[in-house]
Short mmCIF file of N, CA and C in Angstrom, two decimals:
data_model
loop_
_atom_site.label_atom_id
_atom_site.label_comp_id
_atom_site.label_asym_id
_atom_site.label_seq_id
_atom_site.Cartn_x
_atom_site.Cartn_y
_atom_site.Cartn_z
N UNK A 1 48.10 138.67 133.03
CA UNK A 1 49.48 139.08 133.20
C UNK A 1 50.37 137.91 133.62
N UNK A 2 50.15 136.91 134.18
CA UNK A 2 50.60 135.80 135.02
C UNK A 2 50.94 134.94 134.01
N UNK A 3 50.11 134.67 132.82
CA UNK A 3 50.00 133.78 131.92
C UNK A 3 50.94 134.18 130.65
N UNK A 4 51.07 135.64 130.65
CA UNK A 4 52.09 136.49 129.74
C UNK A 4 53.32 136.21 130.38
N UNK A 5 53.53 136.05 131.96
CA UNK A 5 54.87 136.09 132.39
C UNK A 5 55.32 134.30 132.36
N UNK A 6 54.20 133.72 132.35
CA UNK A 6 54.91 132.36 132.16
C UNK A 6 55.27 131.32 130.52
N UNK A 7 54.41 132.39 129.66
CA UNK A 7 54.54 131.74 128.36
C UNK A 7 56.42 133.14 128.13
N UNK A 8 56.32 133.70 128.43
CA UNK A 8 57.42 134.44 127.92
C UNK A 8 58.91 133.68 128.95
N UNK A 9 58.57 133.53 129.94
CA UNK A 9 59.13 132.43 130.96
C UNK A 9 59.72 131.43 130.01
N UNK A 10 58.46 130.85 129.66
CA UNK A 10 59.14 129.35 128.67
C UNK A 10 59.69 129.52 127.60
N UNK A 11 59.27 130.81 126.69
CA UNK A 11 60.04 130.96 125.70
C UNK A 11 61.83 131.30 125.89
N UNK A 12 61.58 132.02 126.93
CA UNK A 12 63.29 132.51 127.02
C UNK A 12 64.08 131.14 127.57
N UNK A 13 63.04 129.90 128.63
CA UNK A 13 64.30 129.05 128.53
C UNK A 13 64.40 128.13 127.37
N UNK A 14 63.40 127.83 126.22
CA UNK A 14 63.73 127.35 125.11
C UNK A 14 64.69 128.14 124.37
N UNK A 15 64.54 129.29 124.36
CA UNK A 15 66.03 129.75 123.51
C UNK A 15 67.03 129.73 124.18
N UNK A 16 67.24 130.09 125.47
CA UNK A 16 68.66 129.48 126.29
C UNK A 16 68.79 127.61 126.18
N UNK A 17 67.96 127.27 126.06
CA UNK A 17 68.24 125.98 126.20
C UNK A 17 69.11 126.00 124.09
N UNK A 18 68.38 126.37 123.56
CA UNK A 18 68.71 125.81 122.04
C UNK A 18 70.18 127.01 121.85
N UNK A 19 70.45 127.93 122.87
CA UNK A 19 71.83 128.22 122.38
C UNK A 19 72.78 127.57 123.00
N UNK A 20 72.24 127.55 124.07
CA UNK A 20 73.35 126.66 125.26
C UNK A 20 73.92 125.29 124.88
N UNK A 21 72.49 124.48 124.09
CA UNK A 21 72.97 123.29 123.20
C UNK A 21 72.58 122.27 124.88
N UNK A 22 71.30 122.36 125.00
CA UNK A 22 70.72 121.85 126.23
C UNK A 22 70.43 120.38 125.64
N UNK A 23 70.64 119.67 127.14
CA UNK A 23 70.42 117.93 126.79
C UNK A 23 71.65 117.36 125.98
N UNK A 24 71.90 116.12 126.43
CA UNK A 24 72.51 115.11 125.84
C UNK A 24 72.41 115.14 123.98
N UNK A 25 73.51 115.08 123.53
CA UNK A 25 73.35 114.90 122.13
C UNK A 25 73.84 113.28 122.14
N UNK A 26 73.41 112.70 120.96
CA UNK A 26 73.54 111.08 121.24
C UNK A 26 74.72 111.59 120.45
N UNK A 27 75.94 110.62 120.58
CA UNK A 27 77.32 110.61 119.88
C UNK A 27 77.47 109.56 119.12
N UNK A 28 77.42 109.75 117.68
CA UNK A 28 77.78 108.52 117.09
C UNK A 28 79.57 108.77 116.87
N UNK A 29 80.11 106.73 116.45
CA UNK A 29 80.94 107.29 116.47
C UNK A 29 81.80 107.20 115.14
N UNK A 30 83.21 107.87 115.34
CA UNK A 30 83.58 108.51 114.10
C UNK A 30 84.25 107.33 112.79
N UNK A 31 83.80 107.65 111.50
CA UNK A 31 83.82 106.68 110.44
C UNK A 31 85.23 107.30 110.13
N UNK A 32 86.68 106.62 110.17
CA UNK A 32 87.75 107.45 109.02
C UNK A 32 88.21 106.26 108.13
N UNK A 33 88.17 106.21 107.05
CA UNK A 33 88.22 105.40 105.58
C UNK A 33 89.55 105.33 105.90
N UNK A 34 90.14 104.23 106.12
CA UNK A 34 92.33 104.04 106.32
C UNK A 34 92.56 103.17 105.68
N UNK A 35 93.55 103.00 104.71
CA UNK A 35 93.95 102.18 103.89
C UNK A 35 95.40 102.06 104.19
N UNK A 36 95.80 100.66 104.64
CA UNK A 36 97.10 100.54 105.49
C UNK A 36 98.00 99.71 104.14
N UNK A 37 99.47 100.47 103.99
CA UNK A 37 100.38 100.33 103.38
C UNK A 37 101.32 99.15 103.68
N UNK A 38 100.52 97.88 103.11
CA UNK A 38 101.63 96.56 104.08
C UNK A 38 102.70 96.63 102.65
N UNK A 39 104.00 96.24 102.78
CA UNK A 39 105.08 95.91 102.13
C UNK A 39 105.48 94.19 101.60
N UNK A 40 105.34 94.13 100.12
CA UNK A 40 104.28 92.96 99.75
C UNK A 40 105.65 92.82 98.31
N UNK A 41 106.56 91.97 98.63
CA UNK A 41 107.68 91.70 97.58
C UNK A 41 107.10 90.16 96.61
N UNK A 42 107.28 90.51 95.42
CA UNK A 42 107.11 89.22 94.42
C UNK A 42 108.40 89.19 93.19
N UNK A 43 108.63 88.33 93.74
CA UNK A 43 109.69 87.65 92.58
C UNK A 43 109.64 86.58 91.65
N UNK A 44 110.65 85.87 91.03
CA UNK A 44 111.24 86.94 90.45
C UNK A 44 109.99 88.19 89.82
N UNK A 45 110.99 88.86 89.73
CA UNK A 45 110.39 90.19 89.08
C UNK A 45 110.51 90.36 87.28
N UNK A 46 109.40 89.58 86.54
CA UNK A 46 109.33 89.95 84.81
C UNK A 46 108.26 90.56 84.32
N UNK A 47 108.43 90.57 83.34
CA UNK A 47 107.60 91.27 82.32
C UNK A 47 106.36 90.52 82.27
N UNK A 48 106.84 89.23 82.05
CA UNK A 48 105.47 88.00 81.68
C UNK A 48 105.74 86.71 82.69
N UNK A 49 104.59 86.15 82.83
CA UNK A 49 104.93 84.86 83.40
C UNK A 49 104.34 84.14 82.62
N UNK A 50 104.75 82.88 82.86
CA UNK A 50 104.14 81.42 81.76
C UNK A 50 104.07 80.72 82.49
N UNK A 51 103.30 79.80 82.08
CA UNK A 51 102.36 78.34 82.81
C UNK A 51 103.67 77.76 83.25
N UNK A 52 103.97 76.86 84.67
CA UNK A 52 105.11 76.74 85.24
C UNK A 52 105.94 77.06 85.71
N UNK A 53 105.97 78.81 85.73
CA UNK A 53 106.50 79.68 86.56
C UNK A 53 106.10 79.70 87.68
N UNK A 54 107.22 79.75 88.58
CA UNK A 54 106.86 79.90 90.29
C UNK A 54 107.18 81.51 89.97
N UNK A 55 105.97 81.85 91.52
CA UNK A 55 106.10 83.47 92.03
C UNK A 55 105.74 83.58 93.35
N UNK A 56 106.80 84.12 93.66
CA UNK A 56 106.67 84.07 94.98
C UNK A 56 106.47 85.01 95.89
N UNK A 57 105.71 84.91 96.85
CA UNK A 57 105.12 86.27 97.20
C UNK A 57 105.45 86.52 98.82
N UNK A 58 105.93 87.44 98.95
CA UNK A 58 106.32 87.27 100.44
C UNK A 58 105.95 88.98 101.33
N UNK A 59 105.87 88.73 102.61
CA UNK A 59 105.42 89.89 103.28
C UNK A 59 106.07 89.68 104.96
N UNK A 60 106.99 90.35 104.89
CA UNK A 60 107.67 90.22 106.66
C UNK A 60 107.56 91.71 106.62
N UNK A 61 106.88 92.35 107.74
CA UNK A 61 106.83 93.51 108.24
C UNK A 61 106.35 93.36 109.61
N UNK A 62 106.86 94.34 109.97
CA UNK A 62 106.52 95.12 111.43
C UNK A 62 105.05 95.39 112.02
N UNK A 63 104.65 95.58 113.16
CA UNK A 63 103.00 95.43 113.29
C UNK A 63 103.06 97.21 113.25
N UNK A 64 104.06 98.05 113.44
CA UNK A 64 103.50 99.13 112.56
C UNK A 64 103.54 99.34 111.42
N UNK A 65 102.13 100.00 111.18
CA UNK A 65 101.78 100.03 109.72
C UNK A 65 101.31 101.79 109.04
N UNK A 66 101.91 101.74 108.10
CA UNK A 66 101.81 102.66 107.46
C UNK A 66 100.62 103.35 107.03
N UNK A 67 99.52 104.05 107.37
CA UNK A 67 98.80 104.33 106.75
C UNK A 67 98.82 105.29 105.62
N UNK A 68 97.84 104.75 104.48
CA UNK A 68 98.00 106.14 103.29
C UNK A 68 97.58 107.25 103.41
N UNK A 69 96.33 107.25 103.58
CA UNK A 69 95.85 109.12 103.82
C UNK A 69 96.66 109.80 104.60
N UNK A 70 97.33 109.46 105.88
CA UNK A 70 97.37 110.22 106.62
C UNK A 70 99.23 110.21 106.95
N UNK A 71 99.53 109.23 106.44
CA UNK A 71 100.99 108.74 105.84
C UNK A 71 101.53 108.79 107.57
N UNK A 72 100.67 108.42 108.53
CA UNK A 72 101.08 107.86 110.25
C UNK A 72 101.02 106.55 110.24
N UNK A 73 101.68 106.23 111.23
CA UNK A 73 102.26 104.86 111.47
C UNK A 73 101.36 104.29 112.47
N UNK A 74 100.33 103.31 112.78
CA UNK A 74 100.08 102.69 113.35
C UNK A 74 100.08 101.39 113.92
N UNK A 75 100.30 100.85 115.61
CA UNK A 75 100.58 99.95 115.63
C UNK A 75 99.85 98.74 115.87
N UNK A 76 99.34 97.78 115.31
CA UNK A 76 98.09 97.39 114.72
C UNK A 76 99.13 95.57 115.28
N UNK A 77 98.04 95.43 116.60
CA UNK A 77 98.69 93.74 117.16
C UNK A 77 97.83 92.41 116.37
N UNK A 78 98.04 92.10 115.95
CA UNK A 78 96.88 90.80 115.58
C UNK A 78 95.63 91.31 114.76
N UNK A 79 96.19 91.96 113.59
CA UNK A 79 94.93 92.40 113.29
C UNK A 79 94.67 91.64 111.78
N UNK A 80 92.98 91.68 111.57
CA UNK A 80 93.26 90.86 110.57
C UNK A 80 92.67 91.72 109.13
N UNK A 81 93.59 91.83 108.11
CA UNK A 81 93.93 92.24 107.23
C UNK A 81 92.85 92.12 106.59
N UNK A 82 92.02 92.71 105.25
CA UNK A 82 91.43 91.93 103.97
C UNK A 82 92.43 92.55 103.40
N UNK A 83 93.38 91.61 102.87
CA UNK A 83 94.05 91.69 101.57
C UNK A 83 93.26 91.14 100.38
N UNK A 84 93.31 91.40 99.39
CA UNK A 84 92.95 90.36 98.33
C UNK A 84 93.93 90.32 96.91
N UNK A 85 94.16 89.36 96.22
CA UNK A 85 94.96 88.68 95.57
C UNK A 85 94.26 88.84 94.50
N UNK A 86 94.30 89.13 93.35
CA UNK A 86 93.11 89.48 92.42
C UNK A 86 94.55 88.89 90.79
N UNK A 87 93.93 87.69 89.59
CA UNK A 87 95.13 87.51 89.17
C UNK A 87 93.76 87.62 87.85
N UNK A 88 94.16 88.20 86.66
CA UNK A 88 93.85 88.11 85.61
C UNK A 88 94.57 88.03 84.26
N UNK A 89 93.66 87.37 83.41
CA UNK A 89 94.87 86.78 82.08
C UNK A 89 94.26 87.79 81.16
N UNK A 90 95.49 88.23 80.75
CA UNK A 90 95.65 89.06 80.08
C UNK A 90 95.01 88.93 78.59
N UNK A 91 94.21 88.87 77.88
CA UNK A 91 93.62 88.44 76.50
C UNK A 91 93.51 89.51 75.37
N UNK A 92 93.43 90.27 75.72
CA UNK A 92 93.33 91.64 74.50
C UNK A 92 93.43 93.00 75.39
N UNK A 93 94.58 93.84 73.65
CA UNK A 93 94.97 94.95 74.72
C UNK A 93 94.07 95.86 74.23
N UNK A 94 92.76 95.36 73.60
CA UNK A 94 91.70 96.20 73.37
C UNK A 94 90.73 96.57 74.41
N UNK A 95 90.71 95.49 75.38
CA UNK A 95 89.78 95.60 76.71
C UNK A 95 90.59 96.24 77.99
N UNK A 96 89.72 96.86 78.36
CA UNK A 96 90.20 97.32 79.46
C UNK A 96 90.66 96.31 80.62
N UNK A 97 91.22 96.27 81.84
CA UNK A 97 91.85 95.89 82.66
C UNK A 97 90.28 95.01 83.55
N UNK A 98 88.99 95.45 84.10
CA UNK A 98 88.31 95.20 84.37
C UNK A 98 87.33 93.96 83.38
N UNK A 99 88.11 94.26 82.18
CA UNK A 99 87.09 93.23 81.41
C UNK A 99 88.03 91.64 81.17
N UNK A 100 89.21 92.14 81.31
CA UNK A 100 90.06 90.96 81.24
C UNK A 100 89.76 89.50 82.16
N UNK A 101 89.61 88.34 81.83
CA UNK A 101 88.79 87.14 82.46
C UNK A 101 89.95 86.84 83.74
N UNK A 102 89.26 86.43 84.52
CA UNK A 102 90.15 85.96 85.69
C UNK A 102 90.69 84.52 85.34
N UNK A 103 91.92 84.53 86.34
CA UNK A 103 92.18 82.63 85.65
C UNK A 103 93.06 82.21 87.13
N UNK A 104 92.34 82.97 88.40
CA UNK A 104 92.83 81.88 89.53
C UNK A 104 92.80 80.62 89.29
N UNK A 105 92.23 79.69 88.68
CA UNK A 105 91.92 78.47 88.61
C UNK A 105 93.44 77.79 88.11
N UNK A 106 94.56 79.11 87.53
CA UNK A 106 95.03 78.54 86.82
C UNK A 106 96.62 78.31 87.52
N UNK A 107 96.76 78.22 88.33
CA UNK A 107 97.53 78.48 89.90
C UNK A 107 97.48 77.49 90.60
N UNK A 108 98.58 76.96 91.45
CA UNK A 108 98.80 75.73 92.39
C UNK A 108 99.29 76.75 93.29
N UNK A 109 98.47 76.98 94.40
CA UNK A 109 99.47 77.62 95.64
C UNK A 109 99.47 76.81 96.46
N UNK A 110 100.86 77.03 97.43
CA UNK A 110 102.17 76.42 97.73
C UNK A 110 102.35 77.32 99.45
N UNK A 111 101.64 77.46 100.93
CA UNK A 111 101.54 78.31 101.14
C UNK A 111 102.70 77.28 102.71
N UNK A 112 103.84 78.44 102.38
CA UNK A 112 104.83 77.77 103.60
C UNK A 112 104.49 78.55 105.59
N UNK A 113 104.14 80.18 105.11
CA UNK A 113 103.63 80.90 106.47
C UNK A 113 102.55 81.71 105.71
N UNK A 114 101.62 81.78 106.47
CA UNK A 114 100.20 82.22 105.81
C UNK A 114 99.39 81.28 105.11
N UNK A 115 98.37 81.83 104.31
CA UNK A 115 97.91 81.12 103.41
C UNK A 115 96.96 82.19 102.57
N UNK A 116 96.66 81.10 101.34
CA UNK A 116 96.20 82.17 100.42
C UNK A 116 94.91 81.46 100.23
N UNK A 117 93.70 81.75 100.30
CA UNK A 117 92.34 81.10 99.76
C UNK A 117 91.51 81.67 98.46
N UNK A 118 91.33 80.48 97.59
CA UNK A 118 90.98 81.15 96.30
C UNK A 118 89.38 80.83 96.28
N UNK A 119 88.95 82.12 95.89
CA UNK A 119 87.21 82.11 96.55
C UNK A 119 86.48 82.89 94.88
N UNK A 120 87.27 82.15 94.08
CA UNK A 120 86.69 82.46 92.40
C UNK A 120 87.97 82.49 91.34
N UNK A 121 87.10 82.65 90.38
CA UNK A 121 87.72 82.96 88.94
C UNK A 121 89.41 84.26 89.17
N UNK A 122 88.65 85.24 90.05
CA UNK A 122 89.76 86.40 90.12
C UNK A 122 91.02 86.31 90.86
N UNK A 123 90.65 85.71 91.80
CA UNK A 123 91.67 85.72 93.05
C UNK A 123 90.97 84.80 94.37
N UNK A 124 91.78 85.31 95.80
CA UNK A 124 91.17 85.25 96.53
C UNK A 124 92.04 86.10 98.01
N UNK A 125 91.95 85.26 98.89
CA UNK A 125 92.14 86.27 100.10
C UNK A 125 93.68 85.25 100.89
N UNK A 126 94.58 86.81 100.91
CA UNK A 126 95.50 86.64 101.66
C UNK A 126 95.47 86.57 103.33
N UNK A 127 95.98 85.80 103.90
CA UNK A 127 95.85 85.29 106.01
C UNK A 127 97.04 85.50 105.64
N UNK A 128 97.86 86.72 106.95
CA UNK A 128 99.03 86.65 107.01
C UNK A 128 98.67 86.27 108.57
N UNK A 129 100.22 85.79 108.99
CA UNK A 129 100.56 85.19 110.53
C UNK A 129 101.37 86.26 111.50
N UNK A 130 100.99 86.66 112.29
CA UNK A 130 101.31 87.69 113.38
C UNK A 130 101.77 87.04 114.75
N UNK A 131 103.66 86.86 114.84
CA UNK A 131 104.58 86.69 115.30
C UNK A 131 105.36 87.37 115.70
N UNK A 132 105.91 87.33 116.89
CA UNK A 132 106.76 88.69 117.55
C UNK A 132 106.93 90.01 117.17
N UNK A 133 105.51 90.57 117.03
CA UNK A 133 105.45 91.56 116.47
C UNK A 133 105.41 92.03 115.10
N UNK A 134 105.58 91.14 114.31
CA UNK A 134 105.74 91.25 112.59
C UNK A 134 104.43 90.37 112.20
N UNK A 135 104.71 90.77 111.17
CA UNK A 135 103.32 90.03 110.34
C UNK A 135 103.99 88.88 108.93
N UNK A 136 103.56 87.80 108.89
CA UNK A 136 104.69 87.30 107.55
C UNK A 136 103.58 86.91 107.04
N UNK A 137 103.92 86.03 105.70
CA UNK A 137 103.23 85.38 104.27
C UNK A 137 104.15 85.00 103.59
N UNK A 138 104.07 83.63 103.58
CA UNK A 138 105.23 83.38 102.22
C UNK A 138 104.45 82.48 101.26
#
């Protein structure tokens, strides 16, 4: 009888324990995918460019930043961006956009605040500078 009252004992606090939600749960923590909306002007503004054309690319904004999913504003001090700069030559309008050859190589950048580093054929990676609160690139 003793042995009935202590196995039924343990059973009832394993089920209080598993409704109650007994013990520490380890907390991982939370992943949210944000894709921040920086404001990114290039001029002039054409249709085509040709070998010897300057373009100029500029970015003065605010350290709040726009996020897309969630279209809130966050205020983001010194933070560092992956932008990337991605430039491809256009060769046939039979290929898709992904098959078109890259031609960073084919570019002199000129970098007055920020800088731009070209790390292949496609492009490479925009450093903007974070100053009284704004972020620039020219």
């Amino acid at each position: 009888m003793k042995i009935n009252n202590i196995v039924f004992s343990l059973l009832a606090l394993a089920m209080l324990c598993s409704f109650k939600n007994c013990g520490e749960k380890e907390k991982f923590p939370e992943y949210v995918d944000m894709v921040f909306m920086i404001p990114v002007s290039i001029s002039p503004v054409k249709e085509n460019y040709f070998i010897g054309d300057t373009i100029l690319i500029e970015i003065n904004t605010p350290d709040s930043i726009r996020e897309f999913y969630s279209s809130e504003y966050f205020k983001l001090k010194e933070f560092n961006f992956a932008i990337r700069l991605l430039t491809l030559e256009l060769v046939s309008e039979k290929l898709y956009l992904s098959q078109q050859p890259g031609n960073a190589s084919s570019f002199n950048v000129i970098s007055e605040i920020g800088s731009f580093h070209i790390s292949g054929s496609l492009g490479g990676y925009i450093a903007t500078v974070y100053n009284d609160e704004r972020y620039s690139l020219k």
